[in-house]
Coordinates of C-alpha atoms and ligand atoms in Angstrom, one line a residue:
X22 CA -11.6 15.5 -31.9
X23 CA -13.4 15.5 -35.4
X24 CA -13.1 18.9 -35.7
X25 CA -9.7 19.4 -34.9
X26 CA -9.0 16.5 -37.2
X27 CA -10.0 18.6 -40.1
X28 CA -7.3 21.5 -39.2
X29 CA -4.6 18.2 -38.7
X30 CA -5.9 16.8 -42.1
X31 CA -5.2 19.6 -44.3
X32 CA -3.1 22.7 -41.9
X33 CA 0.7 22.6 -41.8
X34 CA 1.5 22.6 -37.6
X35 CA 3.0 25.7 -36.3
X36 CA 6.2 26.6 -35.1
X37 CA 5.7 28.6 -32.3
X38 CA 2.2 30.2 -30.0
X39 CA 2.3 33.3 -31.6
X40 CA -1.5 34.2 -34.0
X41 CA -2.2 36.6 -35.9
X42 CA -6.5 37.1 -35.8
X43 CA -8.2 38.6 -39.0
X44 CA -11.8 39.1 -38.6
X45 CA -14.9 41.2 -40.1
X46 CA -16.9 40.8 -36.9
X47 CA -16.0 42.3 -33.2
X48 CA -17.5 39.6 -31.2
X49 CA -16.3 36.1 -32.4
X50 CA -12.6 37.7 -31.8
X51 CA -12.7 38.5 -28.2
X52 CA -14.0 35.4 -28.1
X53 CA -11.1 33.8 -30.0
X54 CA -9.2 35.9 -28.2
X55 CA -10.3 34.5 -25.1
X56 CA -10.1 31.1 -26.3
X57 CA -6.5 31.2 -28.2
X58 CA -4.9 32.6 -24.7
X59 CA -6.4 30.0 -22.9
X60 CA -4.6 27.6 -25.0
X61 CA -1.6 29.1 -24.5
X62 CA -0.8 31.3 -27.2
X63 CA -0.5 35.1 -27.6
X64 CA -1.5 37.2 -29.8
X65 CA 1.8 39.6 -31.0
X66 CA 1.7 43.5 -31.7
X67 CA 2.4 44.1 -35.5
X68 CA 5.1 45.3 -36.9
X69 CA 5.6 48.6 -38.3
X70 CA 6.4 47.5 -41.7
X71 CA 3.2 45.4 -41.4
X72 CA 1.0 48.2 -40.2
X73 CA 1.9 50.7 -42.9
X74 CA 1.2 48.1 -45.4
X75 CA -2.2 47.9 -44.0
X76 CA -2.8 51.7 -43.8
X77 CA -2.5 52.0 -47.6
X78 CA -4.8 48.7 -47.8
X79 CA -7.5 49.0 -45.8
X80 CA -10.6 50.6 -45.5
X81 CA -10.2 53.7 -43.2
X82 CA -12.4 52.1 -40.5
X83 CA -10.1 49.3 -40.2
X84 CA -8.2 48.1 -37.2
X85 CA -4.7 48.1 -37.9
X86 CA -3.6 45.9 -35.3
X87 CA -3.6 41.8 -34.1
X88 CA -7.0 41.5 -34.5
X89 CA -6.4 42.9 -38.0
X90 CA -10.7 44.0 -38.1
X91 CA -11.2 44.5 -42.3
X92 CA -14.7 45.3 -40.9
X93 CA -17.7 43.9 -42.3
X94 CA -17.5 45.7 -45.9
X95 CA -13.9 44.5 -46.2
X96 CA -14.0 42.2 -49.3
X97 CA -11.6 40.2 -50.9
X98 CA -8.7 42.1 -51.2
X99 CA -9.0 43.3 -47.6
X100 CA -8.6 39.9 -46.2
X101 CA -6.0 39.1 -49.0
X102 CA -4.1 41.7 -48.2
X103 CA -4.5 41.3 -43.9
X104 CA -3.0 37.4 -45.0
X105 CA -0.2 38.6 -47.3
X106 CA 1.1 40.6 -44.3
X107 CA 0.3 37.8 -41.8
X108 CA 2.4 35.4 -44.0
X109 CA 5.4 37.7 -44.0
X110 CA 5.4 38.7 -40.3
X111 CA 8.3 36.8 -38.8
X112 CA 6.9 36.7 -35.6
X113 CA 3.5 35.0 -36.6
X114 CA 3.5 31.4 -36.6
X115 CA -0.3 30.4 -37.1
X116 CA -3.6 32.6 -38.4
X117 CA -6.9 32.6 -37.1
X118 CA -9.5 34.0 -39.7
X119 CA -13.4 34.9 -38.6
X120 CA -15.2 34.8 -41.8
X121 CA -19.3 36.0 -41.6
X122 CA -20.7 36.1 -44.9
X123 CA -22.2 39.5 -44.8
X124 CA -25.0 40.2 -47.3
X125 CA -23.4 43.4 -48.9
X126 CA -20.0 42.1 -50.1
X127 CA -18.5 39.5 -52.6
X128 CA -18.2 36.5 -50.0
X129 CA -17.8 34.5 -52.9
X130 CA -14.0 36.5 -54.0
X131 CA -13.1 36.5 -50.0
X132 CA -13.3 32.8 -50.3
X133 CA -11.4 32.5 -53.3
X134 CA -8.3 35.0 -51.3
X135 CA -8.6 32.6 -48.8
X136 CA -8.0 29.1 -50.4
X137 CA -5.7 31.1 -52.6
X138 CA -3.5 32.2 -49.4
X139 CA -4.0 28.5 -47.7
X140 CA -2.7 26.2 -50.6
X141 CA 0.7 27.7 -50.3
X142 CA 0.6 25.6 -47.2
X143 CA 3.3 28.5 -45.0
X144 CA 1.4 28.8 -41.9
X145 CA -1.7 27.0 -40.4
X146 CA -4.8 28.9 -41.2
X147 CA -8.2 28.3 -39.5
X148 CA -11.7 29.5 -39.9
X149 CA -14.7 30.4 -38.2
X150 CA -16.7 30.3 -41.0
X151 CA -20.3 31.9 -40.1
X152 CA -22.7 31.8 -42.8
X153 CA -26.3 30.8 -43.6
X154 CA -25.9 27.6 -45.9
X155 CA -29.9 27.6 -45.9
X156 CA -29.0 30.4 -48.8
X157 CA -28.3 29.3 -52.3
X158 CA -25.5 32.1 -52.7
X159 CA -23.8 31.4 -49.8
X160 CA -23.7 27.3 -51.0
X161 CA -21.3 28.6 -53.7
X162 CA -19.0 30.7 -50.8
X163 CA -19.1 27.6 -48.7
X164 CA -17.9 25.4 -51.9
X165 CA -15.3 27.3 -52.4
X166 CA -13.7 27.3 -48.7
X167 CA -14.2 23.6 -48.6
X168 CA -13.3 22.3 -51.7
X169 CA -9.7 24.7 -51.1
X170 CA -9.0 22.4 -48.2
X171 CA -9.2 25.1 -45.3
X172 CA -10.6 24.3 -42.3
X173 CA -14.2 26.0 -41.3
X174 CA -16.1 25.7 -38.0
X175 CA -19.7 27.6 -37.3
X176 CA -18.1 28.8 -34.1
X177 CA -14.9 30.7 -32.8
X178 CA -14.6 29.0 -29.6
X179 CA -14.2 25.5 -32.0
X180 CA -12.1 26.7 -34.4
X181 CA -10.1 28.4 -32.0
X182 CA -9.8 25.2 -30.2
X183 CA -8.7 23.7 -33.4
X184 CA -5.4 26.1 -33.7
X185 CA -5.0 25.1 -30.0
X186 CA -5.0 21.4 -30.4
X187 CA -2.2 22.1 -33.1
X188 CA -0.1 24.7 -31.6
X189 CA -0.2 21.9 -28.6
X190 CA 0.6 18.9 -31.5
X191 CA 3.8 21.4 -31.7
X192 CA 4.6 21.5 -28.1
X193 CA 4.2 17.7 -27.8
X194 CA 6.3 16.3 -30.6
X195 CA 9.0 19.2 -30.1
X196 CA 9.7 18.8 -26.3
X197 CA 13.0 16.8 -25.3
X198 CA 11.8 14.2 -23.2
X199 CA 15.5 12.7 -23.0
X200 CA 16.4 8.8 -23.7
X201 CA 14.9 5.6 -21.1
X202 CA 17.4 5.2 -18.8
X203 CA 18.9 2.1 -18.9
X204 CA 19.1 0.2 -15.3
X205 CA 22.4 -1.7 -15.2
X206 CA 21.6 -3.7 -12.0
X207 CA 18.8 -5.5 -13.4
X208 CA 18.9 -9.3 -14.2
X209 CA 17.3 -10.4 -17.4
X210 CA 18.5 -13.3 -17.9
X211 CA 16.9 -14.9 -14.1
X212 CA 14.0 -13.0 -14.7
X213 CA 13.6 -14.5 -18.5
X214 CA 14.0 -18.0 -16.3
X215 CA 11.3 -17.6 -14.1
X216 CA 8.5 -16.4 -17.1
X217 CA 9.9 -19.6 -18.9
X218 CA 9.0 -22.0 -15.5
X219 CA 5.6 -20.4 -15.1
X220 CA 5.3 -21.1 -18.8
X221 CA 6.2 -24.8 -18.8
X222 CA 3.9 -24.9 -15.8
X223 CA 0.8 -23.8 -18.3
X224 CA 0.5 -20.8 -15.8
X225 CA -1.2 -17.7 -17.1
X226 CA -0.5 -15.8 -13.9
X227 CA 2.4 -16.2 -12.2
X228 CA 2.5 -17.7 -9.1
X229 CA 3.1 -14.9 -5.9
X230 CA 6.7 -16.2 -5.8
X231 CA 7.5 -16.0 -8.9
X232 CA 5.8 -11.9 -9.2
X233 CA 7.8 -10.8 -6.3
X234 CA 10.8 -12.9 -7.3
X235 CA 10.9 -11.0 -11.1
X236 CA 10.2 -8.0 -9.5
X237 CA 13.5 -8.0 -7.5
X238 CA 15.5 -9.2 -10.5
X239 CA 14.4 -5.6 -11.8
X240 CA 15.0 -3.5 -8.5
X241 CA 11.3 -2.7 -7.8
X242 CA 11.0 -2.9 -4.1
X243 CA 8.9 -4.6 -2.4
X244 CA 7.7 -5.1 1.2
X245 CA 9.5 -7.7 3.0
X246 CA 7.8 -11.3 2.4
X247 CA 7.6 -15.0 3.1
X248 CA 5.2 -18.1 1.8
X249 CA 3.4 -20.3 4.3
X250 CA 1.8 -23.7 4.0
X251 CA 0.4 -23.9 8.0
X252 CA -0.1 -21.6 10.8
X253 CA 3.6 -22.9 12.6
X254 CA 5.2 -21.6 8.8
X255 CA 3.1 -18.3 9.3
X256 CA 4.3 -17.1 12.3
X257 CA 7.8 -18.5 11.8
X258 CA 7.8 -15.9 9.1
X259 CA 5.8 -13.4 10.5
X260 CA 8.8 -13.2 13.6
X261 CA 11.7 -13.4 10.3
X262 CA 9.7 -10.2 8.9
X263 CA 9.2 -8.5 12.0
X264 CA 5.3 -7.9 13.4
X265 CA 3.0 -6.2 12.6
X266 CA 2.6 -8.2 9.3
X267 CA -0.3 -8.8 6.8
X268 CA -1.5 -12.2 6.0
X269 CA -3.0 -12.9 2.6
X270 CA -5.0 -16.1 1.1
X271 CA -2.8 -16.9 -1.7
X272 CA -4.2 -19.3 -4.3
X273 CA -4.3 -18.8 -8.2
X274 CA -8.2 -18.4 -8.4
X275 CA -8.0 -15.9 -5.9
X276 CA -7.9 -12.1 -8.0
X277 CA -9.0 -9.7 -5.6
X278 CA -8.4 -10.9 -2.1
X279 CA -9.5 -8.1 -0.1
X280 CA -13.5 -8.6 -1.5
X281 CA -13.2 -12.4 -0.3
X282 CA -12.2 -11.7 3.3
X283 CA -8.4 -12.9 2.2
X284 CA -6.3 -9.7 3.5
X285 CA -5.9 -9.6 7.1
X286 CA -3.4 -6.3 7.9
X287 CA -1.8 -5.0 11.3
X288 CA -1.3 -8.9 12.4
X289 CA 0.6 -8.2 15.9
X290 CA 1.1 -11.8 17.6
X291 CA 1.1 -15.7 17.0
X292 CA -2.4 -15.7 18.2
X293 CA -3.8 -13.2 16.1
X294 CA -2.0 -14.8 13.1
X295 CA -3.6 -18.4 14.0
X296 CA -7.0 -17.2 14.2
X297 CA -6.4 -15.9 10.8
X298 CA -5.0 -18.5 9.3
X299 CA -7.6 -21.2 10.2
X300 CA -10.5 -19.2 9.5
X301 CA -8.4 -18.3 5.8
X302 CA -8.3 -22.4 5.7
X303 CA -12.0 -22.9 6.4
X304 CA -13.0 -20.0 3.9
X305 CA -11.0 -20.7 1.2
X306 CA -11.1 -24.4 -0.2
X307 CA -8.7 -23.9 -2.7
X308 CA -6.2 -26.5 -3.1
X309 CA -3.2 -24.6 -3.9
X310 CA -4.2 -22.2 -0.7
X311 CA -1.2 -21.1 1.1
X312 CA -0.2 -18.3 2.9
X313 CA 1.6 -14.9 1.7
X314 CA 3.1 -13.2 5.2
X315 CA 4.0 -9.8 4.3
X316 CA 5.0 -6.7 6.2
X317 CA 2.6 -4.4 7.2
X318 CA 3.4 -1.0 5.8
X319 CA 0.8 1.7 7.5
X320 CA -0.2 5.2 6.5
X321 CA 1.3 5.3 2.8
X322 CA -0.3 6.9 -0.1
X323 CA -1.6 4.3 -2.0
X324 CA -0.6 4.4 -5.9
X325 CA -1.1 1.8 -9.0
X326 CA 1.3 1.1 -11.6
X327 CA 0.5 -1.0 -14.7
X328 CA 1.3 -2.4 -17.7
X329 CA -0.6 -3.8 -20.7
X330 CA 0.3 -4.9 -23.9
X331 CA -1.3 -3.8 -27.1
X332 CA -1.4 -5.1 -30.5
X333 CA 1.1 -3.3 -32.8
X334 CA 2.0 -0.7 -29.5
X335 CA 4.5 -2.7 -27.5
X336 CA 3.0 -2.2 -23.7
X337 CA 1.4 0.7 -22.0
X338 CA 2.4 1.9 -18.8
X339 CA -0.2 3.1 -16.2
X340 CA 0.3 5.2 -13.3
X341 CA -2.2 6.7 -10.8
X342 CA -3.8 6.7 -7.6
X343 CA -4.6 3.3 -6.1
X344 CA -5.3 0.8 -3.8
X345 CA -9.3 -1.0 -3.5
X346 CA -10.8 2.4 -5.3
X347 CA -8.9 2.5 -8.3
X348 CA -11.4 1.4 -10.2
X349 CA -14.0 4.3 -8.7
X350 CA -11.6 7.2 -8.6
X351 CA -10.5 6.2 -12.7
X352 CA -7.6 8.9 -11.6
X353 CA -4.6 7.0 -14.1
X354 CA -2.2 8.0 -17.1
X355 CA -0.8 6.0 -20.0
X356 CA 2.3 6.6 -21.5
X357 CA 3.9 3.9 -24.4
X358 CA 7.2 2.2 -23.1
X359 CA 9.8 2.9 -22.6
X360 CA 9.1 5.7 -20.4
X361 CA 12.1 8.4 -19.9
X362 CA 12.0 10.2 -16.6
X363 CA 10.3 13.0 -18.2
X364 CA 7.8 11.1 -18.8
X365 CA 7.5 9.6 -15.6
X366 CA 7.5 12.6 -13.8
X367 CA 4.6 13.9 -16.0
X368 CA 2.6 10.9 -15.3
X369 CA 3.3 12.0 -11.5
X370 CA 2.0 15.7 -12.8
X371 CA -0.6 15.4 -14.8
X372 CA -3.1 13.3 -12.6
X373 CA -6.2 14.8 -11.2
X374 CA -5.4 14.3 -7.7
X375 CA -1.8 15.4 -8.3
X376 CA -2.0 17.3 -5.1
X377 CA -2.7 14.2 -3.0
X378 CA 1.4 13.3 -3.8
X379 CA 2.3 16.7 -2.4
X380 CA 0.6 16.1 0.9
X381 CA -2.7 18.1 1.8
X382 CA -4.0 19.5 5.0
X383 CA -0.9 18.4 6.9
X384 CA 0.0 15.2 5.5
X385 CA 2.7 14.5 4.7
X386 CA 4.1 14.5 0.6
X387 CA 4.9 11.4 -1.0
X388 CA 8.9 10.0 -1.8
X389 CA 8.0 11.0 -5.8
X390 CA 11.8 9.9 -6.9
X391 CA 11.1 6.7 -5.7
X392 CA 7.9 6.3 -7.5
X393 CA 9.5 7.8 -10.5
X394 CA 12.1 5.1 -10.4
X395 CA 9.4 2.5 -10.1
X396 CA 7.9 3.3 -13.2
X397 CA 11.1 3.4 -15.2
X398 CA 12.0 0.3 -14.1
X399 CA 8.7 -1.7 -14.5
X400 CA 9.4 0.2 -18.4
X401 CA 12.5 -1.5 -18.6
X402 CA 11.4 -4.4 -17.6
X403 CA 8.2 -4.9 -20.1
X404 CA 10.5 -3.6 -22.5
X405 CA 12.8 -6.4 -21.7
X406 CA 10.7 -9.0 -21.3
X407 CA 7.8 -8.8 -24.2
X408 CA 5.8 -11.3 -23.3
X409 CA 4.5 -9.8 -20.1
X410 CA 0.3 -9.3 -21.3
X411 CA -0.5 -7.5 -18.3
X412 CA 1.1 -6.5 -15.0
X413 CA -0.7 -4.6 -12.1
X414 CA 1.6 -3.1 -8.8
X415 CA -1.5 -1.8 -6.7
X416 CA -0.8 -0.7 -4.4
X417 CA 2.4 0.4 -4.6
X418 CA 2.7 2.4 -0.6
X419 CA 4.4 5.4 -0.9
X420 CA 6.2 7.2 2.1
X421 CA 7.6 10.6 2.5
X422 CA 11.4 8.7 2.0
X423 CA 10.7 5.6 -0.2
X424 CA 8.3 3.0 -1.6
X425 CA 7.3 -0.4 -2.1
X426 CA 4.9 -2.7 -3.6
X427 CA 2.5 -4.4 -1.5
X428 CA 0.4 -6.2 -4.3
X429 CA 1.2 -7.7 -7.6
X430 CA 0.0 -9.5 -10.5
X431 CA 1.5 -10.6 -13.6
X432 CA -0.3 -12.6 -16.7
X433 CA 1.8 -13.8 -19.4
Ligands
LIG513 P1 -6.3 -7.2 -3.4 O1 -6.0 -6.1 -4.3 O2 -6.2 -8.6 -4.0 O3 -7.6 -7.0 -2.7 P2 -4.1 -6.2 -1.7 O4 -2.9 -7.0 -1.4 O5 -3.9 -5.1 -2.7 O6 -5.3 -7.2 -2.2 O7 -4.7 -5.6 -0.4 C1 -5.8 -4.8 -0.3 C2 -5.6 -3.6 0.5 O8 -5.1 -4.0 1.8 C3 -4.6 -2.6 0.0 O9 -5.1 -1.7 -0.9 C4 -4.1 -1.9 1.2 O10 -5.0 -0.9 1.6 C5 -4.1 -3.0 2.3 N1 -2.8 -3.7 2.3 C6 -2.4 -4.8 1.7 N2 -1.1 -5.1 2.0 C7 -0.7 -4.2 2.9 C8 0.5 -4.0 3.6 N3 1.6 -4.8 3.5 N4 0.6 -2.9 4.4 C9 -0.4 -2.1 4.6 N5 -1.6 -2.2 4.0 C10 -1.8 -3.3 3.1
LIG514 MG1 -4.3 -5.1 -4.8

């Protein structure tokens, strides 16, 4: 990152992936070469215009092509002349220069071409800039390059990184990633009420009822629920939901649920749900403890989705790969709200384990629509509602056909 700061600090960014390469040194271009391509730019044929110019300008063992080689006795007005035609060539957008300091010409007036060429400030030049500063002589050269603002490494693979990182700055800020989309069924006013009760309550987390209550105010689904206070609530609700269901200890002290013994999943029957229930009682002595009866959604891919707000940002959204590892597996992307459906759909894309949402080794692929919907409306709704500090859907279970969240939090 610092040294691709130093191209951003003083390089214009390019317009398109096209470089031209001038070198005095075989090696260090193939390996630019190499290292440009990988980064996703190309390296275009000259033009004829361009290549009679450097016929009558270069030394007869030059290579008249892109790599422009001046060879290692071109001197100043080799590589002056390989950058005046680089400048001009309309279908060059960025040049990559490997500068060794060879010990039989003026490296001193190649520097001075150089700086001349990059303070007009047309296209982005970097340079691998190899040289022995041990050597009094070569102190001067380096001098000159750095006090004329252009940007040296000691090796091609890092400057041609460099040119990479801004030929990418290009493709970033220039792709249309369209407008947020704007949910119209959402209601902001209700969900505004129930941040102020939580608030008048001195709540810093919002209470279960409240989190899945907001939630459907902004369309996020969630699996079917209920609140209990005793085991006759609990299994009134588990038969309203359906079995199997899930019962979780629900108390404001209690964060992660699952490490205390407070998830119990694939409930089937009264019975089951009573043992549950009293040995949740006898565990837990909290005395807000009640009872969160929830569907029991098997077999989804398990996914996170986040928000958290940062000074002088506005709120970042998280998305990746969750459930009980998420912390181990570190697999999650941040974006800045509001989050367009572009955007979205990259964080889907650009996760390590983006293969897992396809389906592997027969599995079946996840609903990614769905998901994508999710995210744009847990954008809207930060966006909406400001004071959100920090809001956590893991997991979210996603299905071949849809998705919903299983687990929430939400600190204001
Ligand atoms: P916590 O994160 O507080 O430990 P969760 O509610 O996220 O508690 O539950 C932990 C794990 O239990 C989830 O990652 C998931 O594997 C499983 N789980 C929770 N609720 C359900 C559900 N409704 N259906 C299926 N599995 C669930
Ligand atoms: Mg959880």
């Amino acid at each position: 990152m610092c040294q691709t700061s130093m191209a951003f600090a003083t390089q214009p960014i390019p317009k398109g992936n096209r470089v031209g390469i001038i070198t005095n040194t075989g090696g260090p271009a193939v390996i630019a070469t190499d290292e440009l391509v990988s980064a996703g730019m190309v390296l275009p044929l000259l033009s004829e215009k361009a290549k009679a110019i450097l016929t009558e300008t270069m030394l007869p063992e030059a290579s008249i092509n892109n790599p422009i080689d001046v060879v290692a006795t071109g001197g100043g007005q080799h590589f002056r002349s390989a950058l005046d035609v680089l400048m001009n060539e309309d279908t060059i957008d960025s040049i990559y220069i490997n500068f060794v300091t060879a010990p039989f010409t003026d490296t001193d007036e190649v520097a001075r071409q150089i700086v001349e060429v990059n303070k007009m400030h047309k296209k982005p030049i970097v340079c691998n800039f190899m040289t022995n500063q041990s050597m009094e002589r070569y102190q001067i050269t380096t001098k000159i390059m750095k006090d004329g603002g252009v940007p040296c490494y000691a090796f091609p693979t890092t400057a041609a990184k460099a040119l990479g990182a801004l030929y990418k700055y290009h493709q970033v800020s220039t792709r249309n990633i369209g407008e947020a989309k704007i949910f119209t069924d959402v209601k902001k006013e209700n969900a505004l009420a129930i941040i102020n009760e939580a608030k008048k309550e001195g709540k810093t987390f919002l209470s279960s009822t409240q989190v899945y209550n907001l939630l459907a105010q902004y369309g996020i689904p969630v699996a079917d629920w209920r609140i209990a206070n005793s085991v006759d609530d609990a299994v009134k609700a588990a038969t309203e939901i359906v079995f199997p269901v899930v019962v979780k200890a629900d108390a404001e002290s209690l964060v992660h649920k699952s490490d205390m013994g407070g998830v119990a999943i694939n409930l089937k029957n009264a019975e089951e749900i009573r043992v549950v229930v009293e040995n949740m009682k006898a565990k837990f002595n909290a005395p807000d403890l009640k009872f969160f009866i929830q569907k029991f959604l098997p077999g989804g891919r398990e996914l996170i989705a986040g928000v958290s707000a940062k000074k002088d940002l506005g709120h970042l959204i998280m998305f990746g790969i969750g459930g009980i590892y998420v912390e181990v597996l570190k697999d999650v992307i941040f974006k800045i709200a509001p989050v367009t459906e572009v955007e979205a759909n990259e964080m889907l894309s650009n996760i390590k384990t983006a293969k897992l949402l396809e389906g592997v080794r027969g599995e079946k692929g996840i609903d990614k629509a769905s998901v994508i919907e999710i995210i744009q409306r847990l954008s809207q709704l930060v966006c909406d509602l400001p004071m959100i500090q920090e809001m956590d859907l893991n997991p979210i279970m996603a299905f071949e056909d849809k998705a919903f969240v299983v687990d929430a939090r939400i600190k204001i």
